[in-house]
Amino acid sequence: MSIEENVKMIKNTIEEKVTLIAVSKTKPVEEIKKVYDIGIKDFGENKVQELVDKYDKLPKDIKWHLIGHLQRNKVKYIVGKVDLIQSLDSVRLLQEIEKQYSIKDEIAKVLIQINIGREESKTGILLDDLGELLEQCESCNNVKVKGLMAIIPKGTEESCKCYFMKMKNIFEDLKKKSFKNIQMDILSMGMSSDYLMALQEGSNMVRVGQGIFGKRNYNI
Ligand SMILES: *Cc1c(COP(=O)(O)O)cnc(C)c1O
């Protein structure tokens, strides 16, 4: 199937209120432009350098989502360029975002990434540390938390479903509470292989890469 057909197919299977992020990491700007031309405005990248390069070459009404681990020394490069940082996962990173965004008098919109499977190989904050991070977010002036993001562990359908449900529960719990600077609007979960299940379990933002662009080649 072509990129256009892939996008149409996915769009047909998701509700209007769900945001589809086209994950364009490793893909050239020409292909991103194709997806943009059919009306997709949200794109996800996992590396700061790649995101900034593409930002410079593509239309300015694209909303860029940083979905990969963000190193503190790179925060300064994304201020004003990223619509949503989906990978806030530590107090130290929060402090750097607050610092760099206040220097430029900008507001950072962020999602807290939760390492819901407690996988050592993955980034994201552990649930045990979430309380402290939320507390620190309350004292920020230039950071607004918009929701949660997770990459769930690979596994059976049953286990995937269970992780999605866990995330949805945390999301709903936090939604009931009122914290300064924190609003639980976005639950970002689901990728090419499991976005339909994620939607069933309450996701309202899916991040689809290979399902739109085809397989990634990391050797080029
Ligand atoms: C690469 C990536 C995706 C997309 O994965 P696909 O399997 O290509 O859909 C989604 N989320 C994150 C955080 C990613 O790094």
XYZ file of N, CA and C and ligand atoms in Angstrom, residues 21-25 44-46 66-69 86 113 149-151 188 190-195 206-212 214 216 218, ligand 1:
117
model
N -0.454 10.691 15.401
C 0.894 11.227 15.205
C 1.589 10.346 14.174
N 2.031 10.938 13.093
C 2.807 10.193 12.107
C 4.268 10.204 12.556
N 4.770 9.040 12.927
C 6.140 8.963 13.448
C 7.110 8.850 12.270
N 7.831 9.945 12.052
C 8.611 10.076 10.817
C 10.115 9.878 11.002
N 10.523 9.362 12.152
C 11.966 9.147 12.405
C 12.584 8.303 11.289
N 5.970 12.884 14.720
C 6.781 12.514 15.881
C 8.196 12.147 15.484
N 9.160 12.650 16.250
C 10.567 12.311 16.041
C 11.163 11.919 17.385
N 12.183 11.067 17.346
C 12.769 10.659 18.624
C 14.152 11.253 18.872
N 8.155 15.488 20.304
C 9.371 14.766 20.659
C 8.960 13.535 21.465
N 9.214 12.357 20.871
C 8.733 11.131 21.511
C 9.869 10.270 22.045
N 11.109 10.706 21.811
C 12.249 9.928 22.304
C 12.827 10.548 23.558
N 13.746 9.840 24.164
C 14.388 10.329 25.378
C 15.053 11.684 25.117
N 6.851 14.635 24.674
C 6.093 13.496 25.217
C 6.908 12.647 26.179
N 6.184 10.627 30.625
C 6.323 9.258 30.110
C 6.511 8.302 31.278
N 2.232 9.542 28.652
C 2.654 8.743 27.493
C 3.279 7.454 28.003
N 3.108 6.380 27.238
C 3.785 5.127 27.603
C 4.115 4.315 26.361
N 5.213 3.591 26.475
C 5.559 2.545 25.505
C 5.465 1.252 26.301
N -1.303 9.261 25.552
C -0.612 8.873 24.319
C -0.099 7.443 24.444
N -0.077 3.453 22.089
C -0.450 2.712 20.899
C 0.459 3.070 19.734
N 1.023 2.034 19.096
C 1.893 2.204 17.933
C 1.336 1.340 16.789
N 2.109 1.189 15.701
C 1.574 0.486 14.530
C 0.915 -0.843 14.876
N 1.581 -1.623 15.707
C 1.115 -2.987 15.926
C -0.047 -3.098 16.907
N -0.232 -2.065 17.726
C -1.226 -2.238 18.796
C -2.133 -1.031 19.017
N -2.179 -0.112 18.039
C -2.942 1.109 18.312
C -4.451 0.854 18.450
N -2.426 8.283 19.224
C -1.644 7.120 18.815
C -0.450 7.574 17.976
N 0.648 6.832 18.087
C 1.893 7.198 17.408
C 2.253 6.100 16.420
N 1.992 6.366 15.149
C 2.158 5.314 14.151
C 3.274 5.675 13.163
N 4.265 4.809 13.088
C 5.388 5.018 12.176
C 5.317 4.095 10.982
N 5.723 2.843 11.202
C 5.823 1.886 10.089
C 4.474 1.621 9.420
N 3.415 1.722 10.166
C 2.077 1.541 9.598
C 1.706 2.612 8.578
N 2.434 3.720 8.604
C 2.217 4.784 7.610
C 3.329 4.781 6.565
N 5.917 2.605 6.151
C 6.587 1.360 5.810
C 7.789 1.132 6.703
N 11.264 0.810 8.647
C 12.386 1.729 8.771
C 13.684 1.001 8.480
N 17.500 1.415 9.414
C 18.415 2.164 10.275
C 19.840 2.182 9.742
C 9.207 4.618 16.771
C 8.204 4.966 17.784
C 6.830 4.796 17.533
C 6.291 4.235 16.256
O 6.566 2.887 16.140
P 5.977 2.049 14.904
O 6.127 0.653 15.302
O 6.812 2.425 13.714
O 4.569 2.473 14.731
C 5.937 5.188 18.528
N 6.350 5.695 19.704
C 7.657 5.876 19.976
C 8.040 6.446 21.303
C 8.623 5.506 19.035
O 9.921 5.682 19.333
